[in-house]
Amino acid sequence: MSMKLLLKKEGMTSVGVGSDRVPVTLLSYSDHVIVQIKTLEKDGYSAIQVASGPNKKKPVKPMKGHFADSSVEPKRHLFEFRVEPSVAADLKVGDLVPFDSIAEWAYVDAQATSKGKGFSGVMKAHNFAGQRASHGVSISHRKPGSIGQCQDPGRVFKGKKMAKRLGGVTKSILSLKIVSIDPENKTIAVKGSVPGPRGSYVFLAQSLRKTKRDS
């Protein structure tokens, strides 16, 4: 697995590419510090544990000790990603994950928690048409209608599309094109939208499906 980075979603805008306007999502990068290197011999798998984001003022005692062992200031986010043992051998605790590594990527896969929309009815959750809005329907225009049978089998089948809690789940968008990279401000512009509201955090990794740049 390739390196994974955690970036903050700043919002959306559009940029000019040739004669077209392209919608992009702006993502900002903060320093990623290596906190722990996991090996096959000690942990059973090879991975890099990374901390990022602003410093956490009051970490819980276990996390405070974990960061102290690595001589790293407690950060807001702590995550890990698997790498080949040969890659882990070239790194050491306390190193910074360089922002320049994004420059080698042409397409990225984005993963984040989608916006929570609360409890939603069938028209919003499943795009139901609803009941007729003309004569004969009374105070049930947005209802789902019949959901089951009478005596046989006398139950609602599992998986029936009904009202539900919508959003707030992990979503992945694959093969998003990197439109531009700003090394000075440590921001990147990705074509299209990524999951989550403004101010949330998004995992980015090099695309598994598309790796070559457009000719």
Short mmCIF file of C-alpha atoms in Angstrom, two decimals:
data_model
loop_
_atom_site.label_atom_id
_atom_site.label_comp_id
_atom_site.label_asym_id
_atom_site.label_seq_id
_atom_site.Cartn_x
_atom_site.Cartn_y
_atom_site.Cartn_z
CA MET A 1 0.00 0.00 0.00
CA SER A 2 1.23 3.52 -0.81
CA MET A 3 1.59 6.40 1.59
CA LYS A 4 -1.60 7.92 3.02
CA LEU A 5 -2.01 11.57 4.02
CA LEU A 6 -4.66 13.37 6.08
CA LEU A 7 -5.65 16.76 4.69
CA LYS A 8 -8.21 19.35 5.79
CA LYS A 9 -11.06 20.22 3.44
CA GLU A 10 -11.07 23.99 3.02
CA GLY A 11 -13.94 24.21 0.55
CA MET A 12 -14.71 24.25 -3.16
CA THR A 13 -14.06 26.70 -5.97
CA SER A 14 -13.36 26.61 -9.69
CA VAL A 15 -10.17 27.17 -11.66
CA GLY A 16 -9.43 27.81 -15.29
CA VAL A 17 -7.94 24.93 -17.26
CA GLY A 18 -7.45 25.99 -20.84
CA SER A 19 -10.76 27.41 -22.03
CA ASP A 20 -12.82 25.56 -19.38
CA ARG A 21 -13.74 26.16 -15.75
CA VAL A 22 -13.14 23.10 -13.59
CA PRO A 23 -14.75 22.61 -10.14
CA VAL A 24 -12.12 21.72 -7.55
CA THR A 25 -11.88 20.94 -3.85
CA LEU A 26 -9.11 22.70 -1.91
CA LEU A 27 -7.27 20.58 0.65
CA SER A 28 -4.61 21.87 3.06
CA TYR A 29 -1.73 19.90 4.50
CA SER A 30 -0.19 20.10 7.98
CA ASP A 31 3.05 18.40 9.00
CA HIS A 32 2.89 14.62 9.43
CA VAL A 33 5.29 13.22 12.02
CA ILE A 34 6.19 9.53 12.25
CA VAL A 35 5.33 8.33 15.76
CA GLN A 36 5.88 4.57 15.44
CA ILE A 37 7.23 2.10 12.90
CA LYS A 38 5.60 -1.32 13.09
CA THR A 39 7.54 -4.34 11.84
CA LEU A 40 6.74 -7.92 10.92
CA GLU A 41 8.94 -9.28 13.71
CA LYS A 42 7.44 -7.23 16.53
CA ASP A 43 3.87 -6.41 15.44
CA GLY A 44 3.06 -9.01 12.80
CA TYR A 45 2.71 -6.49 9.97
CA SER A 46 4.64 -3.58 8.49
CA ALA A 47 3.10 -0.12 8.94
CA ILE A 48 3.86 3.51 9.66
CA GLN A 49 1.99 5.36 12.44
CA VAL A 50 1.68 9.08 11.80
CA ALA A 51 0.44 12.06 13.83
CA SER A 52 -0.84 15.27 12.23
CA GLY A 53 -2.94 18.34 12.84
CA PRO A 54 -2.67 20.94 15.61
CA ASN A 55 -1.17 20.02 18.97
CA LYS A 56 -3.58 18.50 21.46
CA LYS A 57 -3.38 20.40 24.75
CA LYS A 58 -4.84 17.76 27.07
CA PRO A 59 -4.26 14.23 25.72
CA VAL A 60 -5.34 11.27 27.81
CA LYS A 61 -2.52 9.67 29.83
CA PRO A 62 -2.00 6.60 27.56
CA MET A 63 -1.65 8.82 24.49
CA LYS A 64 0.56 11.26 26.36
CA GLY A 65 2.93 8.41 27.19
CA HIS A 66 2.78 7.06 23.64
CA PHE A 67 3.85 10.41 22.19
CA ALA A 68 6.49 10.86 24.91
CA ASP A 69 8.13 7.57 23.90
CA SER A 70 8.62 9.03 20.42
CA SER A 71 9.62 12.52 21.64
CA VAL A 72 6.78 13.98 19.56
CA GLU A 73 4.31 16.63 20.66
CA PRO A 74 0.77 15.19 21.03
CA LYS A 75 -1.20 15.85 17.85
CA ARG A 76 -4.91 15.93 17.16
CA HIS A 77 -4.90 13.00 14.72
CA LEU A 78 -3.13 9.66 14.93
CA PHE A 79 -3.42 7.07 12.16
CA GLU A 80 -1.40 4.44 10.41
CA PHE A 81 -1.06 2.89 6.98
CA ARG A 82 0.60 -0.29 5.81
CA VAL A 83 3.77 -0.14 3.74
CA GLU A 84 6.30 -2.58 2.37
CA PRO A 85 9.03 -3.58 4.84
CA SER A 86 11.64 -2.06 2.54
CA VAL A 87 9.92 1.33 2.78
CA ALA A 88 9.67 1.18 6.57
CA ALA A 89 13.36 0.32 6.84
CA ASP A 90 14.31 3.69 5.31
CA LEU A 91 12.29 5.71 7.87
CA LYS A 92 12.76 6.48 11.53
CA VAL A 93 10.62 7.86 14.35
CA GLY A 94 10.46 11.66 14.38
CA ASP A 95 10.83 12.06 10.62
CA LEU A 96 8.41 14.29 8.73
CA VAL A 97 6.39 12.88 5.86
CA PRO A 98 7.29 15.26 3.02
CA PHE A 99 4.55 17.21 1.30
CA ASP A 100 6.56 16.83 -1.92
CA SER A 101 5.48 13.19 -2.17
CA ILE A 102 2.11 14.40 -3.53
CA ALA A 103 3.91 15.88 -6.54
CA GLU A 104 4.51 12.36 -7.85
CA TRP A 105 0.79 11.55 -7.79
CA ALA A 106 -1.43 12.22 -10.79
CA TYR A 107 -4.68 10.80 -9.37
CA VAL A 108 -5.77 10.20 -5.79
CA ASP A 109 -8.37 8.19 -3.88
CA ALA A 110 -10.21 10.23 -1.22
CA GLN A 111 -11.88 8.76 1.86
CA ALA A 112 -13.84 10.67 4.51
CA THR A 113 -17.06 10.71 6.53
CA SER A 114 -19.94 12.12 4.53
CA LYS A 115 -22.20 14.90 5.75
CA GLY A 116 -24.78 13.77 8.28
CA LYS A 117 -28.32 14.62 7.13
CA GLY A 118 -30.29 13.28 10.08
CA PHE A 119 -33.37 11.07 9.83
CA SER A 120 -34.74 11.28 6.28
CA GLY A 121 -37.86 10.03 4.56
CA VAL A 122 -38.03 7.75 1.54
CA MET A 123 -38.22 10.58 -1.00
CA LYS A 124 -34.90 12.06 0.12
CA ALA A 125 -33.18 8.79 1.07
CA HIS A 126 -34.22 6.63 -1.91
CA ASN A 127 -35.57 9.11 -4.50
CA PHE A 128 -39.15 7.82 -4.22
CA ALA A 129 -41.72 9.69 -6.30
CA GLY A 130 -44.19 9.95 -3.43
CA GLN A 131 -47.98 9.79 -3.66
CA ARG A 132 -50.13 11.76 -6.09
CA ALA A 133 -50.42 15.47 -5.42
CA SER A 134 -53.91 15.68 -6.93
CA HIS A 135 -57.41 14.65 -5.93
CA GLY A 136 -57.74 11.59 -3.72
CA VAL A 137 -54.60 11.86 -1.58
CA SER A 138 -54.95 13.36 1.87
CA ILE A 139 -51.96 14.26 4.08
CA SER A 140 -49.85 11.39 2.77
CA HIS A 141 -48.05 12.90 -0.22
CA ARG A 142 -44.54 11.96 0.93
CA LYS A 143 -45.40 8.59 2.49
CA PRO A 144 -43.76 5.35 1.23
CA GLY A 145 -47.06 3.57 0.57
CA SER A 146 -47.55 -0.14 1.21
CA ILE A 147 -44.51 -1.83 2.77
CA GLY A 148 -45.64 -5.45 3.16
CA GLN A 149 -48.35 -8.06 2.77
CA CYS A 150 -51.33 -9.17 4.87
CA GLN A 151 -51.53 -12.66 6.32
CA ASP A 152 -49.00 -14.36 4.02
CA PRO A 153 -46.11 -13.89 4.73
CA GLY A 154 -47.30 -11.22 7.15
CA ARG A 155 -44.01 -9.38 7.59
CA VAL A 156 -41.77 -6.77 6.02
CA PHE A 157 -38.85 -8.27 4.13
CA LYS A 158 -35.34 -7.42 5.30
CA GLY A 159 -33.69 -4.70 3.22
CA LYS A 160 -36.92 -2.88 2.37
CA LYS A 161 -36.26 0.72 1.36
CA MET A 162 -37.74 2.81 4.15
CA ALA A 163 -37.05 6.01 6.05
CA LYS A 164 -33.61 5.93 7.67
CA ARG A 165 -30.71 7.88 9.11
CA LEU A 166 -28.93 9.42 6.13
CA GLY A 167 -25.26 10.36 5.81
CA GLY A 168 -22.50 10.25 8.40
CA VAL A 169 -20.85 7.16 6.90
CA THR A 170 -17.43 6.49 5.41
CA LYS A 171 -17.34 7.17 1.68
CA SER A 172 -14.55 6.75 -0.88
CA ILE A 173 -14.17 8.60 -4.18
CA LEU A 174 -11.69 6.99 -6.55
CA SER A 175 -9.39 8.38 -9.25
CA LEU A 176 -9.72 12.11 -8.58
CA LYS A 177 -7.37 14.16 -10.72
CA ILE A 178 -4.93 16.57 -9.05
CA VAL A 179 -5.39 19.89 -10.85
CA SER A 180 -2.72 21.94 -9.06
CA ILE A 181 -0.32 21.85 -6.12
CA ASP A 182 0.80 24.91 -4.12
CA PRO A 183 4.02 23.95 -2.26
CA GLU A 184 4.30 27.37 -0.60
CA ASN A 185 0.90 27.22 1.11
CA LYS A 186 0.84 23.40 1.23
CA THR A 187 -2.51 23.10 -0.51
CA ILE A 188 -3.71 20.99 -3.41
CA ALA A 189 -6.69 21.33 -5.72
CA VAL A 190 -8.49 18.10 -6.62
CA LYS A 191 -10.98 17.96 -9.49
CA GLY A 192 -14.54 17.37 -8.31
CA SER A 193 -15.92 16.95 -4.81
CA VAL A 194 -14.80 14.84 -1.87
CA PRO A 195 -16.97 13.55 1.01
CA GLY A 196 -17.49 15.57 4.16
CA PRO A 197 -18.33 19.15 5.15
CA ARG A 198 -15.95 22.09 5.04
CA GLY A 199 -13.38 21.85 7.84
CA SER A 200 -13.45 18.05 7.98
CA TYR A 201 -10.46 15.81 7.32
CA VAL A 202 -9.93 13.63 4.25
CA PHE A 203 -7.57 10.70 3.73
CA LEU A 204 -5.72 10.86 0.42
CA ALA A 205 -3.72 8.06 -1.16
CA GLN A 206 -2.29 7.51 -4.60
CA SER A 207 -4.96 6.11 -6.90
CA LEU A 208 -4.99 2.34 -7.27
CA ARG A 209 -6.71 2.44 -10.67
CA LYS A 210 -5.13 5.42 -12.41
CA THR A 211 -1.48 6.30 -11.98
CA LYS A 212 -0.37 7.91 -15.25
CA ARG A 213 -0.86 11.57 -16.10
CA ASP A 214 -2.93 12.61 -19.10
CA SER A 215 -0.84 13.04 -22.21
#
